[in-house]
């Protein structure tokens, strides 16, 4: 991700705009580097199951607010949440952060 590239001193100039555009479409951008230089960006995406939209609607009808908590970056998470009708999004969470947050509730 962009933070890893930054931590490793790899400039992502010229690729950041493309990565942002991919994230806005609900995809997770992945940077590639070769010999300490950015080499490209690609994207992966989970397919939203058709049943997910109906599950979100049923929760909302029952008065339950669905919340998304994901390891994906914020822009990707917000795009997917918007598609599903979920208003509250917690993004860029590591697995241990998710567990700790839920344990506080």
N, CA and C atoms as an extended XYZ file, in Angstrom:
315
Properties=species:S:1:pos:R:3:atomname:S:1:resname:S:1:resid:I:1 pbc="F F F"
N         0.838       -1.189        0.000 N   UNK     1
C         0.000        0.000        0.000 CA  UNK     1
C         0.880        1.249        0.000 C   UNK     1
N         0.249        2.391       -0.076 N   UNK     2
C         1.002        3.645       -0.161 CA  UNK     2
C         1.858        3.871        1.081 C   UNK     2
N         1.349        3.505        2.249 N   UNK     3
C         2.121        3.698        3.485 CA  UNK     3
C         3.377        2.835        3.470 C   UNK     3
N         3.259        1.608        3.025 N   UNK     4
C         4.431        0.737        2.949 CA  UNK     4
C         5.465        1.321        1.989 C   UNK     4
N         5.015        1.815        0.866 N   UNK     5
C         5.945        2.427       -0.091 CA  UNK     5
C         6.646        3.620        0.559 C   UNK     5
N         5.881        4.437        1.259 N   UNK     6
C         6.458        5.604        1.942 CA  UNK     6
C         7.455        5.152        3.005 C   UNK     6
N         7.081        4.155        3.805 N   UNK     7
C         7.968        3.657        4.857 CA  UNK     7
C         9.278        3.118        4.290 C   UNK     7
N         9.212        2.580        3.070 N   UNK     8
C        10.401        2.011        2.428 CA  UNK     8
C        11.147        3.021        1.559 C   UNK     8
N        10.653        4.269        1.549 N   UNK     9
C        11.320        5.313        0.775 CA  UNK     9
C        11.103        5.215       -0.721 C   UNK     9
N        10.013        4.580       -1.133 N   UNK    10
C         9.707        4.431       -2.554 CA  UNK    10
C         8.679        5.492       -2.937 C   UNK    10
N         9.068        6.393       -3.819 N   UNK    11
C         8.168        7.450       -4.284 CA  UNK    11
C         7.134        6.857       -5.233 C   UNK    11
N         5.873        7.207       -5.019 N   UNK    12
C         4.795        6.713       -5.883 CA  UNK    12
C         4.293        7.803       -6.824 C   UNK    12
N         5.120        8.817       -7.050 N   UNK    13
C         4.750        9.914       -7.940 CA  UNK    13
C         4.283        9.355       -9.281 C   UNK    13
N         3.210        9.914       -9.766 N   UNK    14
C         2.675        9.481      -11.045 CA  UNK    14
C         1.730        8.301      -10.932 C   UNK    14
N         1.772        7.564       -9.833 N   UNK    15
C         0.883        6.420       -9.646 CA  UNK    15
C        -0.223        6.707       -8.642 C   UNK    15
N        -0.034        7.702       -7.817 N   UNK    16
C        -0.986        7.997       -6.755 CA  UNK    16
C        -2.357        8.366       -7.317 C   UNK    16
N        -2.377        9.162       -8.370 N   UNK    17
C        -3.656        9.570       -8.968 CA  UNK    17
C        -4.412        8.349       -9.483 C   UNK    17
N        -3.709        7.436      -10.141 N   UNK    18
C        -4.353        6.218      -10.655 CA  UNK    18
C        -4.851        5.354       -9.499 C   UNK    18
N        -4.052        5.233       -8.446 N   UNK    19
C        -4.446        4.447       -7.274 CA  UNK    19
C        -5.696        5.040       -6.636 C   UNK    19
N        -5.760        6.360       -6.535 N   UNK    20
C        -6.932        7.020       -5.969 CA  UNK    20
C        -8.174        6.762       -6.820 C   UNK    20
N        -8.010        6.785       -8.135 N   UNK    21
C        -9.142        6.531       -9.034 CA  UNK    21
C        -9.642        5.099       -8.873 C   UNK    21
N        -8.735        4.152       -8.732 N   UNK    22
C        -9.122        2.756       -8.521 CA  UNK    22
C        -9.855        2.594       -7.191 C   UNK    22
N        -9.351        3.242       -6.149 N   UNK    23
C        -9.989        3.160       -4.832 CA  UNK    23
C       -11.392        3.740       -4.865 C   UNK    23
N       -11.587        4.826       -5.605 N   UNK    24
C       -12.900        5.454       -5.708 CA  UNK    24
C       -13.912        4.524       -6.373 C   UNK    24
N       -13.421        3.546       -7.131 N   UNK    25
C       -14.294        2.566       -7.778 CA  UNK    25
C       -14.542        1.350       -6.885 C   UNK    25
N       -14.006        1.375       -5.667 N   UNK    26
C       -14.206        0.266       -4.745 CA  UNK    26
C       -13.164       -0.825       -4.860 C   UNK    26
N       -12.053       -0.505       -5.494 N   UNK    27
C       -10.972       -1.475       -5.633 CA  UNK    27
C        -9.830       -1.115       -4.696 C   UNK    27
N        -9.038       -2.105       -4.330 N   UNK    28
C        -7.898       -1.873       -3.454 CA  UNK    28
C        -6.642       -1.773       -4.302 C   UNK    28
N        -6.024       -0.592       -4.370 N   UNK    29
C        -4.808       -0.450       -5.169 CA  UNK    29
C        -3.612       -1.099       -4.470 C   UNK    29
N        -2.782       -1.725       -5.263 N   UNK    30
C        -1.565       -2.368       -4.768 CA  UNK    30
C        -0.404       -1.826       -5.590 C   UNK    30
N         0.573       -1.251       -4.898 N   UNK    31
C         1.746       -0.720       -5.576 CA  UNK    31
C         2.786       -1.828       -5.728 C   UNK    31
N         3.485       -1.784       -6.841 N   UNK    32
C         4.595       -2.710       -7.065 CA  UNK    32
C         5.872       -1.894       -7.191 C   UNK    32
N         6.955       -2.402       -6.619 N   UNK    33
C         8.244       -1.717       -6.692 CA  UNK    33
C         9.306       -2.716       -7.138 C   UNK    33
N        10.292       -2.196       -7.815 N   UNK    34
C        11.408       -3.009       -8.288 CA  UNK    34
C        12.688       -2.212       -8.069 C   UNK    34
N        13.598       -2.812       -7.343 N   UNK    35
C        14.872       -2.156       -7.048 CA  UNK    35
C        14.687       -0.782       -6.401 C   UNK    35
N        13.723       -0.687       -5.477 N   UNK    36
C        13.510        0.545       -4.734 CA  UNK    36
C        12.787        1.639       -5.485 C   UNK    36
N        12.212        1.316       -6.634 N   UNK    37
C        11.479        2.302       -7.434 CA  UNK    37
C        10.088        1.785       -7.745 C   UNK    37
N         9.114        2.674       -7.716 N   UNK    38
C         7.750        2.284       -8.052 CA  UNK    38
C         7.713        1.782       -9.486 C   UNK    38
N         7.072        0.630       -9.683 N   UNK    39
C         7.019        0.030      -11.004 CA  UNK    39
C         5.602        0.007      -11.583 C   UNK    39
N         4.600        0.142      -10.726 N   UNK    40
C         3.233        0.117      -11.232 CA  UNK    40
C         2.230        0.019      -10.111 C   UNK    40
N         0.980        0.038      -10.497 N   UNK    41
C        -0.122       -0.113       -9.551 CA  UNK    41
C        -1.155       -1.024      -10.201 C   UNK    41
N        -1.679       -1.934       -9.425 N   UNK    42
C        -2.770       -2.782       -9.887 CA  UNK    42
C        -3.834       -2.772       -8.810 C   UNK    42
N        -4.956       -3.374       -9.089 N   UNK    43
C        -6.041       -3.322       -8.113 CA  UNK    43
C        -6.721       -4.672       -8.012 C   UNK    43
N        -7.212       -4.940       -6.819 N   UNK    44
C        -8.016       -6.127       -6.577 CA  UNK    44
C        -9.330       -5.672       -5.954 C   UNK    44
N       -10.326       -6.512       -6.078 N   UNK    45
C       -11.624       -6.165       -5.498 CA  UNK    45
C       -12.361       -7.429       -5.115 C   UNK    45
N       -13.005       -7.357       -3.989 N   UNK    46
C       -13.917       -8.416       -3.593 CA  UNK    46
C       -15.232       -8.172       -4.304 C   UNK    46
N       -15.873       -9.236       -4.681 N   UNK    47
C       -17.189       -9.119       -5.293 CA  UNK    47
C       -18.229       -9.048       -4.181 C   UNK    47
N       -19.094       -8.063       -4.274 N   UNK    48
C       -20.178       -7.952       -3.302 CA  UNK    48
C       -21.201       -9.025       -3.628 C   UNK    48
N       -21.490       -9.855       -2.646 N   UNK    49
C       -22.477      -10.910       -2.846 CA  UNK    49
C       -23.858      -10.287       -3.032 C   UNK    49
N       -24.638      -10.835       -3.949 N   UNK    50
C       -25.984      -10.286       -4.153 CA  UNK    50
C       -26.809      -10.257       -2.868 C   UNK    50
N       -26.604      -11.210       -1.994 N   UNK    51
C       -27.376      -11.265       -0.747 CA  UNK    51
C       -26.974      -10.172        0.244 C   UNK    51
N       -25.822       -9.546        0.054 N   UNK    52
C       -25.350       -8.529        1.001 CA  UNK    52
C       -26.267       -7.316        1.028 C   UNK    52
N       -26.710       -6.868       -0.127 N   UNK    53
C       -27.590       -5.692       -0.181 CA  UNK    53
C       -28.891       -5.957        0.569 C   UNK    53
N       -29.455       -7.140        0.352 N   UNK    54
C       -30.703       -7.486        1.032 CA  UNK    54
C       -30.479       -7.622        2.532 C   UNK    54
N       -29.360       -8.171        2.942 N   UNK    55
C       -29.049       -8.305        4.371 CA  UNK    55
C       -28.956       -6.926        5.022 C   UNK    55
N       -28.306       -5.990        4.347 N   UNK    56
C       -28.200       -4.620        4.872 CA  UNK    56
C       -29.588       -4.001        4.991 C   UNK    56
N       -30.405       -4.174        3.975 N   UNK    57
C       -31.772       -3.618        4.014 CA  UNK    57
C       -32.582       -4.224        5.162 C   UNK    57
N       -32.447       -5.523        5.369 N   UNK    58
C       -33.206       -6.170        6.452 CA  UNK    58
C       -32.752       -5.660        7.822 C   UNK    58
N       -31.458       -5.482        7.994 N   UNK    59
C       -30.955       -4.928        9.257 CA  UNK    59
C       -31.515       -3.535        9.489 C   UNK    59
N       -31.493       -2.718        8.448 N   UNK    60
C       -32.000       -1.355        8.571 CA  UNK    60
C       -33.489       -1.338        8.891 C   UNK    60
N       -34.253       -2.212        8.247 N   UNK    61
C       -35.695       -2.293        8.530 CA  UNK    61
C       -35.954       -2.723        9.968 C   UNK    61
N       -35.034       -3.509       10.523 N   UNK    62
C       -35.174       -3.971       11.909 CA  UNK    62
C       -34.671       -2.936       12.913 C   UNK    62
N       -34.227       -1.777       12.403 N   UNK    63
C       -33.741       -0.718       13.280 CA  UNK    63
C       -32.291       -0.902       13.704 C   UNK    63
N       -31.573       -1.759       13.017 N   UNK    64
C       -30.159       -2.015       13.323 CA  UNK    64
C       -29.309       -1.276       12.297 C   UNK    64
N       -28.368       -0.497       12.773 N   UNK    65
C       -27.485        0.237       11.866 CA  UNK    65
C       -26.294       -0.643       11.486 C   UNK    65
N       -26.192       -1.046       10.225 N   UNK    66
C       -25.021       -1.812        9.811 CA  UNK    66
C       -23.791       -0.911        9.756 C   UNK    66
N       -22.670       -1.453       10.149 N   UNK    67
C       -21.403       -0.731       10.158 CA  UNK    67
C       -20.370       -1.600        9.449 C   UNK    67
N       -19.543       -0.977        8.634 N   UNK    68
C       -18.480       -1.718        7.954 CA  UNK    68
C       -17.158       -1.458        8.665 C   UNK    68
N       -16.445       -2.538        8.956 N   UNK    69
C       -15.104       -2.445        9.525 CA  UNK    69
C       -14.211       -3.310        8.637 C   UNK    69
N       -13.194       -2.683        8.045 N   UNK    70
C       -12.396       -3.380        7.053 CA  UNK    70
C       -10.932       -2.969        7.103 C   UNK    70
N       -10.111       -3.799        6.555 N   UNK    71
C        -8.694       -3.485        6.410 CA  UNK    71
C        -8.412       -2.685        5.149 C   UNK    71
N        -9.419       -2.568        4.281 N   UNK    72
C        -9.234       -1.807        3.041 CA  UNK    72
C        -9.005       -0.332        3.353 C   UNK    72
N        -8.416        0.368        2.384 N   UNK    73
C        -8.194        1.799        2.577 CA  UNK    73
C        -9.534        2.529        2.596 C   UNK    73
N        -9.518        3.749        3.111 N   UNK    74
C       -10.754        4.500        3.326 CA  UNK    74
C       -11.554        4.699        2.045 C   UNK    74
N       -10.907        5.098        0.963 N   UNK    75
C       -11.659        5.386       -0.273 CA  UNK    75
C       -12.334        4.133       -0.804 C   UNK    75
N       -11.630        3.009       -0.770 N   UNK    76
C       -12.221        1.753       -1.231 CA  UNK    76
C       -13.398        1.372       -0.344 C   UNK    76
N       -13.182        1.438        0.967 N   UNK    77
C       -14.231        1.066        1.914 CA  UNK    77
C       -15.464        1.944        1.739 C   UNK    77
N       -15.266        3.237        1.572 N   UNK    78
C       -16.403        4.149        1.412 CA  UNK    78
C       -17.172        3.865        0.127 C   UNK    78
N       -16.469        3.507       -0.945 N   UNK    79
C       -17.145        3.190       -2.205 CA  UNK    79
C       -18.008        1.943       -2.052 C   UNK    79
N       -17.482        0.917       -1.405 N   UNK    80
C       -18.240       -0.315       -1.204 CA  UNK    80
C       -19.409       -0.062       -0.257 C   UNK    80
N       -19.152        0.666        0.827 N   UNK    81
C       -20.216        0.955        1.792 CA  UNK    81
C       -21.347        1.744        1.133 C   UNK    81
N       -20.997        2.702        0.311 N   UNK    82
C       -22.016        3.495       -0.381 CA  UNK    82
C       -22.870        2.593       -1.265 C   UNK    82
N       -22.225        1.686       -1.966 N   UNK    83
C       -22.936        0.761       -2.838 CA  UNK    83
C       -23.911       -0.106       -2.039 C   UNK    83
N       -23.542       -0.445       -0.815 N   UNK    84
C       -24.379       -1.298        0.029 CA  UNK    84
C       -25.394       -0.514        0.871 C   UNK    84
N       -25.244        0.812        0.927 N   UNK    85
C       -26.135        1.620        1.743 CA  UNK    85
C       -25.718        1.688        3.202 C   UNK    85
N       -24.432        1.516        3.459 N   UNK    86
C       -23.894        1.577        4.817 CA  UNK    86
C       -23.278        2.952        5.028 C   UNK    86
N       -23.693        3.626        6.102 N   UNK    87
C       -23.233        4.995        6.351 CA  UNK    87
C       -21.950        5.067        7.174 C   UNK    87
N       -21.794        4.185        8.164 N   UNK    88
C       -20.622        4.250        9.055 CA  UNK    88
C       -19.572        3.249        8.602 C   UNK    88
N       -18.354        3.765        8.390 N   UNK    89
C       -17.257        2.947        7.882 CA  UNK    89
C       -16.018        3.152        8.735 C   UNK    89
N       -15.407        2.063        9.126 N   UNK    90
C       -14.116        2.074        9.801 CA  UNK    90
C       -13.153        1.361        8.862 C   UNK    90
N       -12.162        2.096        8.361 N   UNK    91
C       -11.273        1.545        7.341 CA  UNK    91
C        -9.836        1.474        7.825 C   UNK    91
N        -9.041        0.715        7.092 N   UNK    92
C        -7.604        0.553        7.346 CA  UNK    92
C        -7.324       -0.029        8.727 C   UNK    92
N        -8.194       -0.922        9.183 N   UNK    93
C        -8.027       -1.585       10.469 CA  UNK    93
C        -7.280       -2.902       10.274 C   UNK    93
N        -6.277       -3.144       11.082 N   UNK    94
C        -5.614       -4.441       11.112 CA  UNK    94
C        -6.486       -5.396       11.925 C   UNK    94
N        -6.339       -6.717       11.730 N   UNK    95
C        -7.192       -7.656       12.474 CA  UNK    95
C        -7.179       -7.437       13.981 C   UNK    95
N        -6.017       -7.191       14.555 N   UNK    96
C        -5.957       -6.998       16.004 CA  UNK    96
C        -6.637       -5.690       16.423 C   UNK    96
N        -6.629       -4.685       15.547 N   UNK    97
C        -7.316       -3.439       15.839 CA  UNK    97
C        -8.835       -3.652       15.828 C   UNK    97
N        -9.302       -4.475       14.895 N   UNK    98
C       -10.745       -4.779       14.837 CA  UNK    98
C       -11.170       -5.437       16.143 C   UNK    98
N       -10.425       -6.444       16.572 N   UNK    99
C       -10.771       -7.164       17.799 CA  UNK    99
C       -10.765       -6.241       19.002 C   UNK    99
N        -9.762       -5.393       19.096 N   UNK   100
C        -9.658       -4.470       20.230 CA  UNK   100
C       -10.817       -3.482       20.225 C   UNK   100
N       -11.186       -2.985       19.069 N   UNK   101
C       -12.281       -2.021       18.977 CA  UNK   101
C       -13.600       -2.665       19.392 C   UNK   101
N       -13.858       -3.854       18.882 N   UNK   102
C       -15.108       -4.548       19.212 CA  UNK   102
C       -15.149       -4.884       20.687 C   UNK   102
N       -14.010       -5.251       21.271 N   UNK   103
C       -13.962       -5.590       22.696 CA  UNK   103
C       -14.322       -4.392       23.575 C   UNK   103
N       -14.101       -3.175       23.084 N   UNK   104
C       -14.420       -1.957       23.843 CA  UNK   104
C       -15.917       -1.684       23.887 C   UNK   104
N       -16.650       -2.216       22.955 N   UNK   105
C       -18.089       -1.891       22.845 CA  UNK   105
C       -18.897       -2.457       23.962 C   UNK   105
